[in-house]
XYZ file of C-alpha atoms in Angstrom:
70
model
C -7.239 -1.273 -0.130
C -7.640 0.429 3.233
C -10.939 -1.393 3.809
C -9.214 -4.718 3.177
C -6.342 -3.810 5.499
C -8.873 -2.902 8.184
C -10.154 -6.508 8.194
C -6.749 -7.913 9.177
C -6.269 -8.893 12.826
C -4.389 -6.635 15.220
C -0.633 -7.080 14.835
C -0.869 -8.224 11.198
C 1.760 -7.020 8.724
C 1.573 -6.734 4.953
C 3.161 -5.263 1.851
C 1.096 -3.188 -0.554
C 2.292 -3.175 -4.160
C 0.888 -0.176 -6.021
C 0.917 -0.933 -9.758
C 1.194 1.945 -12.260
C 1.108 2.435 -16.031
C 3.462 4.650 -18.012
C 2.327 7.146 -20.675
C 2.215 4.353 -23.295
C -0.053 2.160 -21.172
C 2.642 -0.311 -20.146
C 3.097 -1.428 -16.585
C 5.797 0.728 -15.063
C 7.780 0.666 -11.867
C 5.333 0.635 -9.004
C 5.548 1.556 -5.370
C 5.978 -0.798 -2.418
C 4.488 0.196 0.934
C 4.627 -1.458 4.343
C 1.284 -1.836 6.095
C 0.345 -2.996 9.564
C -2.458 -3.107 12.101
C -1.630 -1.835 15.560
C -2.610 -3.622 18.759
C -5.365 -0.993 19.095
C -6.729 -1.947 15.653
C -5.500 1.090 13.709
C -4.254 0.696 10.140
C -0.958 2.261 9.067
C 0.834 2.540 5.715
C 4.520 3.427 5.599
C 6.224 4.733 2.456
C 9.900 4.858 3.354
C 10.786 6.505 0.030
C 8.738 9.696 0.418
C 8.582 12.744 2.631
C 5.897 14.017 3.065
C 3.484 11.102 2.970
C 2.500 9.833 -0.490
C -1.034 10.651 -1.654
C -2.299 7.306 -2.980
C -5.022 9.088 -4.978
C -2.403 11.028 -6.963
C -0.360 8.024 -8.111
C -2.362 7.034 -11.171
C -2.464 3.478 -9.881
C -3.817 0.729 -12.122
C -4.053 -1.809 -9.329
C -3.060 -2.826 -5.848
C -1.793 -6.126 -4.491
C -1.868 -6.991 -0.801
C 0.781 -9.453 0.404
C 0.368 -10.488 4.017
C 3.334 -11.870 5.978
C 4.242 -12.785 9.550
């Protein structure tokens, strides 16, 4: 996902929907993150529901969806 975000132009904004499965293998409530590319070309993800920052590798994600907006 980060590689795909890195291809967006500077100033681009997006939502990242992290999909997860519950213990029975059903799709469960996921996580919605804000993403953006700075004018300097850096990529940032913001999880406004967590402190400290969410470890995406620890989520048990079954998929990601990138939704770009203006």
